[in-house]
CSV table of C-alpha atoms in Angstrom, one decimal:
chain,number,residue,atom,x,y,z
A,586,MET,CA,1.2,-17.3,21.8
A,587,SER,CA,-1.4,-17.9,24.5
A,588,ALA,CA,-1.5,-21.4,26.1
A,589,ILE,CA,-4.7,-23.3,25.9
A,590,PRO,CA,-5.8,-23.8,29.6
A,591,ASP,CA,-6.2,-27.4,30.9
A,592,ASN,CA,-9.6,-26.7,32.3
A,593,ALA,CA,-11.9,-23.7,31.8
A,594,VAL,CA,-15.6,-23.1,31.8
A,595,TYR,CA,-17.3,-20.2,30.0
A,596,GLU,CA,-20.8,-19.4,31.1
A,597,LEU,CA,-23.0,-18.0,28.2
A,598,THR,CA,-26.2,-16.1,28.2
A,599,PRO,CA,-29.6,-17.9,28.4
A,600,MET,CA,-30.3,-16.7,24.8
A,601,ASP,CA,-27.4,-18.9,23.7
A,602,GLY,CA,-29.2,-21.9,25.1
A,603,ASN,CA,-32.2,-21.2,23.0
A,604,PRO,CA,-32.6,-23.6,20.0
A,605,SER,CA,-32.8,-20.6,17.6
A,606,SER,CA,-29.1,-19.9,18.5
A,607,ARG,CA,-28.0,-23.3,17.2
A,608,ALA,CA,-26.7,-21.8,14.0
A,609,ASN,CA,-23.3,-21.1,12.5
A,610,LEU,CA,-22.2,-17.7,11.2
A,611,GLN,CA,-20.3,-18.3,7.9
A,612,PHE,CA,-18.0,-15.6,6.4
A,613,VAL,CA,-16.8,-16.3,2.8
A,614,LEU,CA,-14.0,-14.6,1.0
A,615,PHE,CA,-12.5,-15.2,-2.5
A,616,TYR,CA,-9.0,-14.0,-3.6
A,617,LYS,CA,-7.0,-13.8,-6.8
A,618,THR,CA,-3.5,-15.1,-6.2
A,619,ALA,CA,-1.5,-14.4,-9.3
A,620,GLY,CA,2.1,-15.6,-8.8
A,621,CYS,CA,1.4,-17.3,-5.5
A,622,GLN,CA,3.3,-20.4,-4.5
A,623,ARG,CA,0.5,-22.6,-3.4
A,624,ASN,CA,2.4,-25.0,-1.1
A,625,ALA,CA,4.1,-22.2,0.8
A,626,ALA,CA,0.9,-20.2,1.0
A,627,SER,CA,-1.0,-23.2,2.2
A,628,ALA,CA,1.4,-23.8,5.1
A,629,GLN,CA,1.4,-20.2,6.1
A,630,LEU,CA,-2.4,-19.8,6.0
A,631,ARG,CA,-2.8,-22.9,8.2
A,632,ALA,CA,-0.1,-21.8,10.7
A,633,ALA,CA,-1.6,-18.3,10.9
A,634,TYR,CA,-5.1,-19.8,11.5
A,635,TYR,CA,-4.1,-21.7,14.6
A,636,GLN,CA,-2.0,-18.8,15.8
A,637,ALA,CA,-5.0,-16.5,15.7
A,638,LEU,CA,-7.2,-19.0,17.4
A,639,SER,CA,-4.6,-19.5,20.2
A,640,HIS,CA,-5.6,-16.1,21.6
A,641,TYR,CA,-9.2,-17.4,22.3
A,642,PRO,CA,-9.3,-20.5,24.4
A,643,ILE,CA,-13.1,-20.6,24.3
A,644,LEU,CA,-12.9,-21.5,20.6
A,645,TYR,CA,-11.2,-24.8,21.5
A,646,GLY,CA,-14.0,-25.9,23.8
A,647,ARG,CA,-17.2,-27.9,23.4
A,648,LEU,CA,-20.8,-26.9,24.2
A,649,GLU,CA,-22.6,-28.4,27.1
A,650,ARG,CA,-26.3,-27.8,27.2
A,651,THR,CA,-28.6,-28.5,30.1
A,652,ALA,CA,-32.2,-27.8,30.9
A,653,ASP,CA,-33.8,-26.8,34.2
A,654,GLU,CA,-36.2,-29.6,35.1
A,655,ARG,CA,-38.6,-27.2,36.7
A,656,THR,CA,-38.8,-24.5,34.0
A,657,GLY,CA,-37.5,-26.4,31.0
A,658,CYS,CA,-35.3,-23.4,30.2
A,659,ALA,CA,-32.0,-24.3,28.5
A,660,SER,CA,-28.6,-23.2,29.6
A,661,VAL,CA,-25.3,-23.5,27.8
A,662,GLN,CA,-21.7,-23.3,28.7
A,663,VAL,CA,-18.4,-23.9,26.9
A,664,VAL,CA,-16.0,-26.3,28.5
A,665,VAL,CA,-12.3,-26.4,27.6
A,666,ALA,CA,-10.8,-29.5,29.3
A,667,LYS,CA,-7.9,-31.9,29.0
A,668,GLU,CA,-10.1,-34.6,27.7
A,669,THR,CA,-11.4,-32.5,24.8
A,670,ARG,CA,-11.4,-34.9,21.8
A,671,ALA,CA,-9.7,-34.1,18.5
A,672,GLU,CA,-13.0,-33.8,16.7
A,673,CYS,CA,-14.0,-31.0,19.1
A,674,MET,CA,-11.0,-28.9,18.1
A,675,PRO,CA,-11.3,-26.2,15.4
A,676,SER,CA,-11.2,-27.9,12.1
A,677,TYR,CA,-9.3,-26.8,8.9
A,678,SER,CA,-9.7,-28.5,5.5
A,679,GLU,CA,-8.4,-27.7,2.1
A,680,TYR,CA,-9.8,-28.7,-1.3
A,681,ALA,CA,-8.7,-28.3,-5.0
A,682,VAL,CA,-11.8,-27.4,-7.0
A,683,SER,CA,-12.4,-26.7,-10.7
A,684,GLU,CA,-14.5,-23.5,-10.4
A,685,ARG,CA,-12.6,-20.4,-11.3
A,686,ILE,CA,-12.7,-17.3,-9.0
A,687,SER,CA,-13.7,-15.3,-12.1
A,688,ASN,CA,-16.8,-17.4,-12.5
A,689,ILE,CA,-17.7,-16.9,-8.9
A,690,GLN,CA,-17.4,-13.2,-9.3
A,691,ALA,CA,-19.7,-13.3,-12.3
A,692,ALA,CA,-22.3,-15.3,-10.4
A,693,ASP,CA,-22.2,-12.6,-7.7
A,694,TYR,CA,-24.1,-13.8,-4.6
A,695,ASN,CA,-25.7,-16.8,-6.3
A,696,TRP,CA,-24.0,-19.6,-4.4
A,697,ALA,CA,-25.4,-22.2,-6.7
A,698,ALA,CA,-22.2,-21.6,-8.7
A,699,TRP,CA,-19.9,-21.8,-5.7
A,700,PRO,CA,-17.7,-24.9,-4.9
A,701,ALA,CA,-19.7,-27.7,-3.3
A,702,GLN,CA,-17.2,-27.8,-0.5
A,703,LEU,CA,-18.3,-24.4,0.7
A,704,LEU,CA,-21.9,-25.6,0.9
A,705,SER,CA,-21.2,-28.9,2.7
A,706,ILE,CA,-20.5,-28.0,6.3
A,707,CYS,CA,-22.3,-26.5,9.3
A,708,PRO,CA,-26.0,-27.2,9.3
A,709,VAL,CA,-28.0,-24.1,10.3
A,710,ARG,CA,-29.6,-26.0,13.2
A,711,ARG,CA,-28.8,-29.3,14.7
A,712,PRO,CA,-31.8,-31.5,15.3
A,713,ALA,CA,-32.9,-31.7,19.0
A,714,ALA,CA,-31.7,-35.2,19.3
A,715,ASP,CA,-28.2,-34.1,18.5
A,716,SER,CA,-28.1,-31.0,20.7
A,717,GLN,CA,-25.3,-32.5,22.8
A,718,LYS,CA,-23.2,-33.4,19.7
A,719,ASP,CA,-19.6,-32.2,20.0
A,720,ASP,CA,-19.2,-30.4,16.7
A,721,PRO,CA,-16.2,-28.1,16.4
A,722,LEU,CA,-17.1,-24.5,17.4
A,723,VAL,CA,-15.0,-23.2,14.6
A,724,GLN,CA,-14.6,-24.7,11.1
A,725,CYS,CA,-12.6,-23.5,8.2
A,726,VAL,CA,-12.5,-24.6,4.6
A,727,VAL,CA,-10.0,-23.4,2.0
A,728,THR,CA,-10.7,-24.0,-1.7
A,729,TRP,CA,-7.8,-23.7,-4.2
A,730,HIS,CA,-8.7,-22.6,-7.7
A,731,ALA,CA,-6.7,-22.2,-10.9
A,732,ASP,CA,-6.8,-18.4,-10.4
A,733,GLY,CA,-7.2,-17.9,-6.7
A,734,LEU,CA,-8.5,-19.3,-3.4
A,735,GLY,CA,-11.6,-19.2,-1.3
A,736,LEU,CA,-11.8,-19.0,2.5
A,737,LEU,CA,-14.8,-19.9,4.6
A,738,ILE,CA,-14.8,-19.5,8.4
A,739,SER,CA,-17.8,-20.7,10.3
A,740,VAL,CA,-18.2,-20.1,14.1
A,741,ASP,CA,-21.0,-21.3,16.3
A,742,HIS,CA,-23.4,-18.4,16.9
A,743,SER,CA,-23.7,-19.4,20.6
A,744,ILE,CA,-20.2,-18.0,21.2
A,745,ALA,CA,-19.7,-15.4,18.5
A,746,ASP,CA,-21.5,-12.7,16.6
A,747,GLY,CA,-20.5,-10.9,13.4
A,748,VAL,CA,-18.2,-8.4,15.2
A,749,GLY,CA,-16.4,-11.2,17.1
A,750,ILE,CA,-15.8,-13.1,13.9
A,751,ASP,CA,-14.7,-10.0,12.1
A,752,ILE,CA,-12.0,-9.5,14.8
A,753,LEU,CA,-10.9,-13.1,14.5
A,754,LEU,CA,-10.7,-12.9,10.7
A,755,ASN,CA,-8.5,-9.8,10.8
A,756,GLN,CA,-6.2,-11.4,13.4
A,757,TRP,CA,-5.8,-14.4,11.1
A,758,ALA,CA,-5.2,-12.1,8.1
A,759,GLY,CA,-2.6,-10.1,9.9
A,760,ALA,CA,-0.6,-13.2,10.9
A,761,ALA,CA,-0.9,-14.7,7.4
A,762,ARG,CA,0.0,-11.4,5.7
A,763,ALA,CA,3.2,-11.1,7.9
A,764,ALA,CA,4.2,-14.6,7.1
A,765,ILE,CA,3.5,-14.5,3.4
A,766,SER,CA,5.4,-11.2,3.0
A,767,SER,CA,8.3,-12.8,4.8
A,768,ALA,CA,8.2,-10.0,7.4
A,769,GLN,CA,8.9,-10.5,11.1
A,770,ASP,CA,5.7,-12.0,12.5
A,771,PRO,CA,4.7,-9.7,15.4
A,772,ASP,CA,2.3,-12.2,17.0
A,773,PRO,CA,-0.3,-9.4,17.3
A,774,LYS,CA,-2.4,-9.4,20.5
A,775,PRO,CA,-6.1,-9.5,20.0
A,776,GLU,CA,-7.7,-6.1,19.6
A,777,LEU,CA,-10.8,-7.1,21.6
A,778,PRO,CA,-11.5,-10.4,23.3
A,779,VAL,CA,-13.7,-12.9,21.6
A,780,ASP,CA,-14.5,-14.2,25.0
A,781,PHE,CA,-18.2,-14.1,25.7
A,782,ASP,CA,-18.0,-15.2,29.3
A,783,HIS,CA,-21.3,-14.4,30.9
A,784,ALA,CA,-19.8,-14.3,34.4
A,785,ALA,CA,-17.1,-11.9,33.3
A,786,LEU,CA,-19.7,-9.5,32.1
A,787,TYR,CA,-21.4,-9.5,35.5
A,788,ALA,CA,-18.1,-8.8,37.1
A,789,GLU,CA,-17.7,-5.8,34.8
A,790,LEU,CA,-21.2,-4.5,35.8
A,791,ARG,CA,-21.1,-5.3,39.6
A,792,HIS,CA,-21.2,-1.7,40.7
A,793,GLU,CA,-24.1,-0.6,38.4
A,794,GLN,CA,-27.7,-0.2,39.2
A,795,PRO,CA,-29.9,-1.8,36.5
A,796,GLN,CA,-31.9,0.6,34.3
A,797,ALA,CA,-34.6,-0.8,32.1
A,798,ASP,CA,-34.7,0.8,28.6
A,799,TRP,CA,-37.7,0.9,26.3
A,800,PHE,CA,-37.1,-2.5,24.9
A,801,VAL,CA,-36.9,-4.2,28.3
A,802,ARG,CA,-40.1,-2.5,29.3
A,803,HIS,CA,-41.7,-3.6,26.1
A,804,VAL,CA,-40.7,-7.2,26.7
A,805,ASP,CA,-42.2,-7.0,30.2
A,806,SER,CA,-45.6,-6.0,28.7
A,807,VAL,CA,-45.9,-9.1,26.5
A,808,ASP,CA,-48.8,-11.4,27.0
A,809,LEU,CA,-47.3,-14.9,27.4
A,810,ALA,CA,-50.4,-16.5,26.0
A,811,GLN,CA,-49.1,-15.4,22.6
A,812,ALA,CA,-45.7,-17.0,22.9
A,813,PRO,CA,-44.8,-19.3,20.0
A,814,GLY,CA,-44.3,-23.0,20.6
A,815,GLU,CA,-41.0,-23.1,18.7
A,816,THR,CA,-38.7,-20.4,17.5
A,817,GLY,CA,-36.2,-20.0,14.7
A,818,ALA,CA,-36.3,-20.8,11.0
A,819,ILE,CA,-35.9,-24.5,11.3
A,820,MET,CA,-38.3,-26.3,13.7
A,821,ASP,CA,-37.3,-29.3,15.7
A,822,SER,CA,-40.5,-31.0,14.5
A,823,ASP,CA,-39.4,-30.8,10.9
A,824,PRO,CA,-38.9,-34.4,9.7
A,825,ARG,CA,-36.3,-33.4,7.1
A,826,SER,CA,-32.6,-33.3,7.9
A,827,PRO,CA,-31.1,-29.9,8.8
A,828,ARG,CA,-29.1,-29.9,5.6
A,829,ASP,CA,-32.1,-30.6,3.4
A,830,VAL,CA,-34.1,-27.9,5.2
A,831,GLU,CA,-31.2,-25.4,4.8
A,832,LEU,CA,-30.9,-26.0,1.1
A,833,ALA,CA,-34.7,-25.5,0.7
A,834,LEU,CA,-34.5,-22.2,2.8
A,835,ARG,CA,-31.5,-20.9,0.8
A,836,ALA,CA,-33.8,-21.0,-2.3
A,837,ASN,CA,-35.8,-18.3,-0.5
A,838,VAL,CA,-32.8,-15.9,-0.2
A,839,HIS,CA,-32.8,-13.1,-2.8
A,840,ALA,CA,-30.1,-10.6,-3.5
A,841,LEU,CA,-30.9,-6.9,-4.1
A,842,ARG,CA,-28.5,-4.2,-5.2
A,843,VAL,CA,-28.9,-0.6,-4.2
A,844,THR,CA,-26.4,1.6,-6.1
A,845,PRO,CA,-24.9,4.9,-4.8
A,846,ALA,CA,-27.0,6.7,-7.4
A,847,ALA,CA,-30.1,4.9,-6.1
A,848,LEU,CA,-29.3,6.0,-2.6
A,849,GLU,CA,-28.9,9.6,-3.7
A,850,ARG,CA,-32.3,9.3,-5.5
A,851,LEU,CA,-33.9,7.9,-2.4
A,852,TYR,CA,-32.6,10.8,-0.3
A,853,ALA,CA,-33.8,13.4,-2.8
A,854,ASP,CA,-37.3,11.7,-3.1
A,855,THR,CA,-38.0,11.0,0.6
A,856,CYS,CA,-36.0,13.2,3.0
A,857,PRO,CA,-38.2,15.8,4.6
A,858,ALA,CA,-37.4,19.3,3.3
A,859,ASP,CA,-36.9,20.7,6.9
A,860,ALA,CA,-34.6,18.0,8.2
A,861,HIS,CA,-31.6,15.9,7.4
A,862,VAL,CA,-32.1,12.1,7.7
A,863,PRO,CA,-29.2,9.8,7.1
A,864,VAL,CA,-29.8,7.8,4.0
A,865,ILE,CA,-29.3,4.5,5.7
A,866,ARG,CA,-32.4,5.2,7.9
A,867,LEU,CA,-34.4,6.1,4.8
A,868,ALA,CA,-33.4,2.7,3.4
A,869,TYR,CA,-34.5,1.0,6.6
A,870,ALA,CA,-37.8,2.8,6.4
A,871,LEU,CA,-38.3,2.0,2.7
A,872,MET,CA,-37.5,-1.7,3.0
A,873,TRP,CA,-39.7,-2.1,6.1
A,874,GLN,CA,-42.7,-0.4,4.5
A,875,ARG,CA,-42.4,-2.2,1.2
A,876,TYR,CA,-41.9,-5.6,2.9
A,877,THR,CA,-44.9,-5.0,5.0
A,878,VAL,CA,-47.1,-4.1,2.1
A,879,ALA,CA,-45.9,-7.2,0.3
A,880,ALA,CA,-46.5,-9.5,3.3
A,881,ALA,CA,-49.8,-7.9,4.3
A,882,PRO,CA,-51.4,-6.4,1.2
A,883,ALA,CA,-54.6,-5.5,3.0
A,884,PRO,CA,-53.9,-2.8,5.6
A,885,SER,CA,-55.2,-3.6,9.0
A,886,ALA,CA,-55.3,-1.8,12.3
A,887,ASP,CA,-55.1,-5.1,14.1
A,888,SER,CA,-52.1,-6.6,12.3
A,889,GLN,CA,-48.8,-5.8,14.1
A,890,CYS,CA,-45.6,-5.4,12.1
A,891,PHE,CA,-42.1,-5.2,13.5
A,892,LEU,CA,-38.7,-3.8,12.6
A,893,ASN,CA,-35.5,-5.1,14.2
A,894,VAL,CA,-32.3,-3.4,13.2
A,895,ILE,CA,-29.0,-5.0,14.4
A,896,HIS,CA,-26.1,-2.6,13.9
A,897,SER,CA,-23.2,-4.5,15.3
A,898,ALA,CA,-24.2,-7.2,17.8
A,899,ARG,CA,-27.2,-9.3,18.7
A,900,HIS,CA,-29.7,-7.3,20.7
A,901,LEU,CA,-29.5,-7.4,24.5
A,902,VAL,CA,-27.0,-10.2,24.6
A,903,GLY,CA,-24.2,-9.0,27.0
A,904,ARG,CA,-20.8,-8.8,25.5
A,905,PRO,CA,-18.0,-7.3,27.6
A,906,HIS,CA,-16.3,-5.4,24.8
A,907,TYR,CA,-19.5,-3.6,23.7
A,908,ILE,CA,-20.0,-1.7,27.0
A,909,GLY,CA,-19.6,2.0,26.7
A,910,ASN,CA,-19.6,2.3,23.0
A,911,ALA,CA,-22.5,0.1,21.8
A,912,VAL,CA,-25.4,1.4,19.7
A,913,CYS,CA,-28.7,-0.1,20.8
A,914,PRO,CA,-30.4,-1.8,17.8
A,915,VAL,CA,-33.8,-0.6,16.9
A,916,TYR,CA,-36.9,-2.6,17.8
A,917,MET,CA,-40.2,-1.0,17.0
A,918,GLN,CA,-43.7,-2.0,15.9
A,919,GLN,CA,-46.6,-0.4,14.0
A,920,THR,CA,-49.8,-1.7,12.5
A,921,SER,CA,-49.9,-2.6,8.9
A,922,ALA,CA,-52.4,0.2,8.4
A,923,GLN,CA,-49.9,2.7,9.8
A,924,LEU,CA,-47.1,1.4,7.6
A,925,HIS,CA,-49.3,1.4,4.4
A,926,ALA,CA,-50.0,5.1,5.0
A,927,ALA,CA,-46.6,6.2,6.3
A,928,ALA,CA,-44.3,8.6,4.4
A,929,THR,CA,-40.8,7.1,4.1
A,930,GLY,CA,-39.1,10.2,5.4
A,931,GLN,CA,-41.3,10.5,8.5
A,932,LEU,CA,-40.9,6.7,9.2
A,933,ALA,CA,-37.1,7.1,9.0
A,934,GLN,CA,-37.2,9.9,11.5
A,935,THR,CA,-39.2,7.7,13.9
A,936,ILE,CA,-36.6,4.9,13.4
A,937,GLY,CA,-33.9,7.4,14.3
A,938,ARG,CA,-35.6,8.3,17.6
A,939,ARG,CA,-35.4,4.6,18.6
A,940,MET,CA,-31.6,4.6,18.3
A,941,HIS,CA,-29.6,5.3,21.5
A,942,ALA,CA,-26.3,4.5,23.1
A,943,VAL,CA,-26.4,1.5,25.4
A,944,THR,CA,-25.2,2.3,28.9
A,945,ALA,CA,-23.8,-0.2,31.4
A,946,PRO,CA,-26.9,0.0,33.6
A,947,GLN,CA,-29.0,-0.9,30.6
A,948,TRP,CA,-26.8,-3.9,29.8
A,949,LEU,CA,-27.3,-5.1,33.3
A,950,ALA,CA,-31.1,-4.7,33.1
A,951,ALA,CA,-31.1,-6.7,29.9
A,952,LEU,CA,-29.0,-9.5,31.4
A,953,GLN,CA,-31.2,-9.7,34.4
A,954,MET,CA,-34.2,-10.0,32.1
A,955,LEU,CA,-32.6,-12.9,30.3
A,956,GLN,CA,-32.0,-14.7,33.6
A,957,ASP,CA,-35.7,-14.7,34.5
A,958,PRO,CA,-37.5,-17.7,32.9
A,959,GLN,CA,-40.8,-15.9,32.5
A,960,ALA,CA,-39.2,-12.7,31.1
A,961,TYR,CA,-37.1,-14.8,28.8
A,962,ALA,CA,-40.2,-16.5,27.4
A,963,LYS,CA,-41.6,-13.0,26.7
A,964,PHE,CA,-38.3,-12.0,25.1
A,965,LEU,CA,-38.5,-14.9,22.6
A,966,THR,CA,-42.1,-13.9,21.7
A,967,VAL,CA,-40.8,-10.5,20.8
A,968,PHE,CA,-37.5,-11.3,19.2
A,969,ALA,CA,-37.5,-14.8,17.8
A,970,ASN,CA,-41.0,-15.4,16.5
A,971,PRO,CA,-40.7,-16.5,12.9
A,972,HIS,CA,-44.4,-16.2,12.4
A,973,ALA,CA,-44.5,-12.5,13.0
A,974,ARG,CA,-44.5,-10.0,10.2
A,975,GLN,CA,-41.0,-8.8,11.0
A,976,LEU,CA,-38.2,-7.3,9.0
A,977,THR,CA,-34.8,-8.0,10.7
A,978,VAL,CA,-31.9,-6.1,9.3
A,979,SER,CA,-28.3,-7.2,10.2
A,980,ASN,CA,-26.3,-4.2,8.9
A,981,ILE,CA,-22.7,-5.4,8.8
A,982,SER,CA,-21.7,-3.1,6.0
A,983,ARG,CA,-19.1,-1.4,8.2
A,984,LEU,CA,-17.2,-4.5,9.3
A,985,ARG,CA,-13.6,-4.7,8.3
A,986,PHE,CA,-13.5,-8.2,6.9
A,987,PHE,CA,-14.6,-7.1,3.5
A,988,ALA,CA,-11.0,-5.8,3.1
A,989,ALA,CA,-9.2,-8.5,5.0
A,990,ASP,CA,-5.8,-9.0,3.3
A,991,PHE,CA,-4.1,-12.4,3.8
A,992,GLY,CA,-1.1,-11.4,1.7
A,993,PHE,CA,-2.9,-11.5,-1.6
A,994,GLY,CA,-4.6,-8.0,-1.5
A,995,PRO,CA,-8.2,-7.4,-0.6
A,996,PRO,CA,-10.8,-10.1,-1.5
A,997,VAL,CA,-12.4,-9.8,-4.9
A,998,HIS,CA,-15.7,-11.1,-3.4
A,999,ALA,CA,-16.9,-11.4,0.2
A,1000,THR,CA,-20.1,-12.3,1.8
A,1001,VAL,CA,-21.9,-13.7,4.9
A,1002,TYR,CA,-24.5,-16.4,4.6
A,1003,PRO,CA,-27.7,-14.8,5.8
A,1004,MET,CA,-29.7,-16.3,8.7
A,1005,LEU,CA,-32.5,-18.2,7.1
A,1006,ILE,CA,-35.4,-16.8,9.2
A,1007,PRO,CA,-38.2,-15.3,7.1
A,1008,GLY,CA,-37.8,-11.5,6.9
A,1009,PHE,CA,-34.1,-11.6,7.8
A,1010,ALA,CA,-31.9,-9.4,5.6
A,1011,THR,CA,-28.1,-9.1,5.7
A,1012,TRP,CA,-26.8,-5.7,4.4
A,1013,LEU,CA,-23.3,-5.8,2.8
A,1014,PRO,CA,-21.2,-3.1,1.2
A,1015,LEU,CA,-21.6,-2.9,-2.6
A,1016,GLY,CA,-18.0,-1.7,-3.1
A,1017,ALA,CA,-15.6,1.1,-2.6
A,1018,SER,CA,-18.0,3.6,-4.3
A,1019,GLY,CA,-20.7,2.9,-1.7
A,1020,GLY,CA,-24.1,1.3,-2.0
A,1021,LEU,CA,-25.5,-1.9,-0.6
A,1022,HIS,CA,-26.0,-5.6,-1.4
A,1023,ILE,CA,-29.0,-7.0,0.6
A,1024,LEU,CA,-29.3,-10.7,1.0
A,1025,TRP,CA,-32.9,-11.1,2.1
A,1026,SER,CA,-34.8,-14.3,3.2
A,1027,MET,CA,-38.5,-14.1,2.3
A,1028,PRO,CA,-41.4,-16.3,1.3
A,1029,ALA,CA,-41.7,-16.8,-2.5
A,1030,GLN,CA,-45.1,-15.0,-2.6
A,1031,VAL,CA,-43.6,-11.9,-0.9
A,1032,ALA,CA,-40.6,-11.9,-3.2
A,1033,GLU,CA,-42.8,-12.0,-6.3
A,1034,ARG,CA,-44.8,-9.0,-5.0
A,1035,LEU,CA,-41.6,-7.1,-4.3
A,1036,ARG,CA,-40.2,-7.7,-7.8
A,1037,ASN,CA,-43.3,-6.0,-9.1
A,1038,ASP,CA,-43.4,-3.2,-6.5
A,1039,LYS,CA,-42.8,0.0,-8.5
A,1040,VAL,CA,-41.8,1.9,-5.3
A,1041,LEU,CA,-39.1,-0.5,-4.3
A,1042,THR,CA,-37.7,-1.2,-7.7
A,1043,ARG,CA,-37.1,2.5,-8.3
A,1044,TYR,CA,-34.2,2.1,-5.8
A,1045,ALA,CA,-33.3,-1.6,-5.7
A,1046,ASP,CA,-32.6,-4.2,-8.4
A,1047,PHE,CA,-33.2,-7.9,-7.8
A,1048,LEU,CA,-30.1,-9.9,-8.8
A,1049,PHE,CA,-31.8,-13.2,-8.2
């Protein structure tokens, strides 16, 4: 196993210093464990957890945040040092709970029926006064049930995105599976580094010439007079505690189910006769259009509406292992009048034209944009403005963690807590047969309109 270095500093991107990045990504899995010896499995899971983490020294660090006195822009780095205190280390807790896994399956994505221990850690945003607090960057909770176990792994969004956590989960599962099956533990090396060192990315790109893509040019055109005062779902000015605010915002998350049959119906109804459009793009178009109609019932040529699709990683944040094979997430805008009048198939074709492979020169141009304080303020206006009429889709339906086997077979239920920004939707696989579960944060008034939207409900069912 890798040794934890005595001293190391990992420089992160300016976006990670933004208050809206003060969030934790939380992946939750539930397993049936018939015939499992709990004591032995507990010891093996814990040992495998720290074995997997040992490949990634950055996860043993603590965040240090500073602000430029002249510009006020925040910067953040991760420091791994000898004096790192025990409370900064990755945490691991176990609880015995009364809820049965079968009841959690029946409740589906309604986490009101989940064990309280899974809802008690990791506030979405730390208050501004606590921004220097040395919370562990990685936290894990294991809940033991009469008929199975639950796993929650939470990683600070400043250092990891969904793909990085997916890699870490599968490393952990591989080590645990080998131990639980009594096989020879191969100590698998990480498939890709969960090492988001900003300086390392620059070294990778040092021979490139920056090339601004459409999104970078779009950011450059922003009028800074329109920049929001605060960004993110939870404002620093909110007098409530982060936990109270998080619980209130979770009430605004709704679960929708789109079955394979509904996707086939969507394709038959909306795909242009003279073209083939992937059904996932038709789904993007449908959800964006119906959400806009619900959020802005009166069409207007002056009201701008936005679509942001994240396929695998946060947009324009440099990650070394995405170079060469990344897909650029979609960012586009139309007026509410255009969206009211658009045909779903034609809108899906427009979305498809916004998708393109990210090249190394484009990564470099994006990083340079994030280094400039004025350009970065424009970027936040475009990307992180919670007041905009914006649908953000985090499509993680192809991640492998939904089948992560820790030695008990695949999970019987798996999910990711959605980001609690209005308009943010996490897309998860429905099951082996296909289809989608969509966890969607939206204002109550918008949700009520969508429940009564005859176009949307032809293809999607509201679970809650």
